[in-house]
XYZ file of C-alpha atoms in Angstrom:
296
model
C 6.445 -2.050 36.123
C 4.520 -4.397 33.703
C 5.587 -7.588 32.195
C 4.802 -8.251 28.713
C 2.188 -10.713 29.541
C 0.476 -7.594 31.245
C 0.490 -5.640 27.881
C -2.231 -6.447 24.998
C -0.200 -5.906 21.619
C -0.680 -6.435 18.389
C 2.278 -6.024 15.643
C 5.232 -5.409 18.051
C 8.067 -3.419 17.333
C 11.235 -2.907 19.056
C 13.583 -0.010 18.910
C 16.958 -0.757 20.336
C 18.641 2.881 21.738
C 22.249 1.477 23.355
C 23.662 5.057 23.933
C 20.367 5.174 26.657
C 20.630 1.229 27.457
C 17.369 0.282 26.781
C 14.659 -0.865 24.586
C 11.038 1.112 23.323
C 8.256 -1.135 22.147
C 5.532 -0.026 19.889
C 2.811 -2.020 18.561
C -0.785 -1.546 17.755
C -2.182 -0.920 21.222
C -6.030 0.466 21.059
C -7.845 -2.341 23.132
C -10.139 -2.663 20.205
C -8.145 -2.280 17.045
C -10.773 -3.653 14.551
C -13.842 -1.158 15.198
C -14.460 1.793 16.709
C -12.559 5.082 16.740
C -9.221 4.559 16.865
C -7.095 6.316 19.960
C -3.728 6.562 19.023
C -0.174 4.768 19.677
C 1.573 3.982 23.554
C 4.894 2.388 23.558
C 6.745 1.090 26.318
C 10.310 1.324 27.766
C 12.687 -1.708 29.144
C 16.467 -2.060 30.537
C 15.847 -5.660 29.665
C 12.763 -6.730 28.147
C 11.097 -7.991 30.896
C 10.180 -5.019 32.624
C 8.414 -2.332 31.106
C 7.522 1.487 31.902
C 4.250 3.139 30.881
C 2.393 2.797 28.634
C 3.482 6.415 27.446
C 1.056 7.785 25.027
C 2.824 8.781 21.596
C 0.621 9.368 19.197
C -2.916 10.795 19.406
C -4.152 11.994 16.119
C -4.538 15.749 15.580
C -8.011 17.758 14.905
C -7.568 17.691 11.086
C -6.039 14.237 10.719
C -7.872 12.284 7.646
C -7.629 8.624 9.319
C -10.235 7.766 12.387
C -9.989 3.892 12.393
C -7.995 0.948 12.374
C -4.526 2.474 13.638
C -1.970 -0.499 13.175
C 1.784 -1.672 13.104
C 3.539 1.407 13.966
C 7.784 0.798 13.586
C 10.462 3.185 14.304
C 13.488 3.815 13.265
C 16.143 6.479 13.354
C 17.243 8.654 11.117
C 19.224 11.595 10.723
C 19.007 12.669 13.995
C 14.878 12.173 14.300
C 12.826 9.123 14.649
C 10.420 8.041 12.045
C 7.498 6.068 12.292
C 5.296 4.414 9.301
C 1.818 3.137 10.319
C -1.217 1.890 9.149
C -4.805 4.172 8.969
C -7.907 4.589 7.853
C -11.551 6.157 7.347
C -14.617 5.511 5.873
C -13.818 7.810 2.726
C -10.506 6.774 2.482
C -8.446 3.331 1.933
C -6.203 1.949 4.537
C -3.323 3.997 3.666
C 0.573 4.056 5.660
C 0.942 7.500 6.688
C 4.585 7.927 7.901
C 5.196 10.178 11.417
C 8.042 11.926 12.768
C 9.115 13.082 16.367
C 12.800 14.263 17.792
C 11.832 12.119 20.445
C 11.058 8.218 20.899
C 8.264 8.592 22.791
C 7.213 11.218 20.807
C 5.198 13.181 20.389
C 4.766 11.927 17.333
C 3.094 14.141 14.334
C 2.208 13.525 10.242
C 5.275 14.382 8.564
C 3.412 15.333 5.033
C -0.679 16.055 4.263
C -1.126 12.670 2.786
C -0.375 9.321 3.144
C 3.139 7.659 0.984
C 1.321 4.415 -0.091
C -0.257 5.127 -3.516
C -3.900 7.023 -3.657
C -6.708 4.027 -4.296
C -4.812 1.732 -2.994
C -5.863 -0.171 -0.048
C -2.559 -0.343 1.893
C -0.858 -1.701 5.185
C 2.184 -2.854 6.790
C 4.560 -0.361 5.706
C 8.796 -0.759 6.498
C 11.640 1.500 6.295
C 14.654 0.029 4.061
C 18.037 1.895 2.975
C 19.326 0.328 -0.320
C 23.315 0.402 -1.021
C 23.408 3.946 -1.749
C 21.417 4.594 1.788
C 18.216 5.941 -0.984
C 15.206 4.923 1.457
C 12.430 2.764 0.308
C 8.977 1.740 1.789
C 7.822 -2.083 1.825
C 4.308 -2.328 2.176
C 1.640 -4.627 1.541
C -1.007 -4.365 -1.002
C -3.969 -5.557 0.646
C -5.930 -8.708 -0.688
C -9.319 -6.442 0.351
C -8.524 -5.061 -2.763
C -7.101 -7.338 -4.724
C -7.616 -10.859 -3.494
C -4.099 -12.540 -4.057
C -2.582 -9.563 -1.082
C 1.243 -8.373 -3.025
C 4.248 -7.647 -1.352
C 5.442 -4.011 -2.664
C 8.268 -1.751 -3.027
C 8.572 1.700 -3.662
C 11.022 4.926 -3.686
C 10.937 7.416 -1.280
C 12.096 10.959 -1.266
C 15.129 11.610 0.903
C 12.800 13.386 3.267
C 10.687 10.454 3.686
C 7.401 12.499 2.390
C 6.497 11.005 -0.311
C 7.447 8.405 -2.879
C 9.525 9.075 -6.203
C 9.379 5.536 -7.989
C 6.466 3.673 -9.240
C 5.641 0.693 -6.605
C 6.814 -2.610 -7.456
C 5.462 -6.224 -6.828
C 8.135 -7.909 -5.108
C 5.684 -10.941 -4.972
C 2.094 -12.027 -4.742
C 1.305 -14.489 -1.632
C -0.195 -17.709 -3.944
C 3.283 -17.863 -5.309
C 4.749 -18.671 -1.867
C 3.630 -21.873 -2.003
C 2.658 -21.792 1.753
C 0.072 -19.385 2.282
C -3.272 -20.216 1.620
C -6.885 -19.324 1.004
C -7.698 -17.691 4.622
C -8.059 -14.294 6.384
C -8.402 -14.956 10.030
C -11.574 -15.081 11.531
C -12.204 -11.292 12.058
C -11.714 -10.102 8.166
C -13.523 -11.883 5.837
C -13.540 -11.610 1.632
C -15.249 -13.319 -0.910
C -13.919 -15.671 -3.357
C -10.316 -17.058 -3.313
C -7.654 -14.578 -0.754
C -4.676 -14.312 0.283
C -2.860 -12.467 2.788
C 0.340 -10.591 2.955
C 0.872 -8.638 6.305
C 4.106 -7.613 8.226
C 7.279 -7.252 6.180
C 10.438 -6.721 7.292
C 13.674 -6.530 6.132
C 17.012 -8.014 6.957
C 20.842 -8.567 5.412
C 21.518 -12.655 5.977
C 25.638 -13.193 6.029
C 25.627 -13.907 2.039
C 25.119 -10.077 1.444
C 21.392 -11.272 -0.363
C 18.255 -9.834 0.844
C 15.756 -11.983 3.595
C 11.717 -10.443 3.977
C 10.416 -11.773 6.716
C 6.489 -11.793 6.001
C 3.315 -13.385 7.419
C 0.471 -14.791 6.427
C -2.278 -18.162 6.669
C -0.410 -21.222 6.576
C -2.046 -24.905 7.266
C -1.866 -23.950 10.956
C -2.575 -20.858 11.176
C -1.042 -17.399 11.111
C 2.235 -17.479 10.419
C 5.596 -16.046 8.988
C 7.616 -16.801 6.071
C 10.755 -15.880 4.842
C 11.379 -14.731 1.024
C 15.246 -14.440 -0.422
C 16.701 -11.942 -3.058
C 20.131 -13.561 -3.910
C 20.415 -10.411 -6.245
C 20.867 -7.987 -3.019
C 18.296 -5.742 -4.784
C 14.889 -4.970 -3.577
C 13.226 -5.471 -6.355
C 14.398 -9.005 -6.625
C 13.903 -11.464 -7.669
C 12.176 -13.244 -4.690
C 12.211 -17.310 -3.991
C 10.432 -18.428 -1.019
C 11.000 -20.688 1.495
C 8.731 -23.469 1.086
C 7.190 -24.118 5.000
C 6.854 -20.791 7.302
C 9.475 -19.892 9.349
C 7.537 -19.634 12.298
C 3.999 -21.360 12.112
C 2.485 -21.362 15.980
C -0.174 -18.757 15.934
C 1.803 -15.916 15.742
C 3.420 -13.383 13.153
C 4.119 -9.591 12.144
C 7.793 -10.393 12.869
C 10.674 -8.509 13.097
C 14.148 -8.635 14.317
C 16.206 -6.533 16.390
C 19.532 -6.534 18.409
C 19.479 -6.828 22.651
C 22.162 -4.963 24.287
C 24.353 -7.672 24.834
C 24.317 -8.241 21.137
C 22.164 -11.070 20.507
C 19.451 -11.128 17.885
C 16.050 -11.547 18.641
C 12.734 -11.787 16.750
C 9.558 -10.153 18.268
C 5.797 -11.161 17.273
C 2.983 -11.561 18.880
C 0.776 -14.499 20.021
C -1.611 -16.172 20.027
C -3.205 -14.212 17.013
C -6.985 -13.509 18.387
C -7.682 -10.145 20.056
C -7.912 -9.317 23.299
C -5.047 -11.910 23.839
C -2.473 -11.174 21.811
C 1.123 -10.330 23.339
C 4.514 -9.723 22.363
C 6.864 -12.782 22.229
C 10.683 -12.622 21.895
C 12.562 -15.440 20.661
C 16.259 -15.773 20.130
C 16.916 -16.052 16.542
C 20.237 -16.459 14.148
C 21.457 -14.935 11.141
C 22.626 -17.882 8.519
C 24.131 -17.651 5.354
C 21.126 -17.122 3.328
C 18.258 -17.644 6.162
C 17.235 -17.324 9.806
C 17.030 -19.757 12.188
C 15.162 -19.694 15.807
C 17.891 -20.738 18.592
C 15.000 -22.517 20.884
């Protein structure tokens, strides 16, 4: 058994499976995920996230697979009666792209559900979340990186009901200057010139008020951090107000909530943000009317 301060992770995501009483965490695990050929995905398996199984290996990409590099953020989730999982990828002749997977199982294996990747062609993508609307249509939320276009947008699309590609036009939900929290700084492994901003990590939750709450990271004063952005609307596409100080400013981010068996909610991220250190942190959290609040 390993303890999550035995497991390097970046990006951690938990699936919560109560019919099997336990929990599968995913995450960007290659040991170097900046350079280098990129191995794959392992995940992990807890009965009560302290102990953890593995690490089982569920994704190692196949012969003919168009991304080599820079494997990141894989999530999870269920649906109809299969588990899907968006990620991040990339080569040298092609843009960081999220490439969804699919498996029967949740520790895979996991395969490429469609020849090419959802996020649109020439754009340089990341971050990619599942979301059902109010007529359970699926969506992706994804972030348009500021590699490519310095101020990094938050953006929505359609997808098919299959998940294989997308049937709307992207939208920008909201660029990360407007925040008025994020500012000019990438981290110290990606660098840009001129004025950036980032936008990394979305993901999506249903405050009491019936609105809409992102939760979203980025460089704040102190470091990374995560935000939260409201649609009062209920709508995807917004309109988005922000917060004005992160929600969670410590030297961590790429957040995202799920429920513990006992029916708590908790936020995972990891932390600190600086690689090979990085593990996954889980903090009690609380749905408000409009908001989130951490419970330590």
């Amino acid at each position: 058994m390993l303890s999550v301060n035995d497991i390097q992770i970046r990006d951690p995501f938990v699936l919560t499976v109560p019919e099997e009483g336990c929990y599968y965490l995913y995450g960007t695990t290659d040991e170097d995920p900046w350079s280098g050929r990129a191995q794959g995905f392992r995940a992990y398996k807890s009965r009560d996230l302290e102990n953890w199984e593995g690490p089982y290996t569920v994704f190692t990409p196949p012969p003919d697979f168009w991304a080599d590099r820079n494997f990141w953020a894989p999530e999870v989730h269920r649906y109809r009666g299969a588990y899907y999982m968006p990620a991040s990828f990339k080569s040298a002749e092609h843009r960081r792209a999220v490439h969804i997977l699919w498996s029967r199982n949740p520790l895979g294996p996991f395969l490429p559900l469609s020849p090419e990747p959802v996020t649109p062609e020439g754009w340089e993508c990341l971050d990619g979340t599942l979301y059902w609307d109010e007529t359970d249509s699926p969506w992706l939320i994804f972030s348009h990186e500021w590699t490519q276009i310095h101020d990094g947008a938050m953006c929505c699309m359609r997808l098919t009901e299959d998940l294989k590609e997308g049937c709307s036009r992207p939208a920008v939900m909201f660029r990360a200057s407007r925040s008025g929290w994020s500012i000019n700084d990438t981290g110290d492994v990606v660098k840009g010139e001129g004025e950036n901003y980032v936008t990394d990590g979305p993901y999506i939750l249903r405050p009491k008020d019936g609105g809409l709450l992102l939760l979203w990271s980025s460089y704040s004063a102190t470091g990374y951090s995560i935000g939260t952005a409201y649609s009062g609307s209920g709508r995807i596409t917004g309109p988005w107000s922000h917060a004005a100080k992160p929600f969670f400013s410590a030297d961590g981010g790429h957040g995202m909530v799920f429920p513990t068996l006992d029916g708590r909610m908790m936020l995972a991220i990891h932390q600190p943000n600086r690689t090979p250190c990085e593990r996954a942190r889980f903090i009690p959290v609380q749905l408000l009317e409009r908001d989130i609040k951490l419970l330590v």
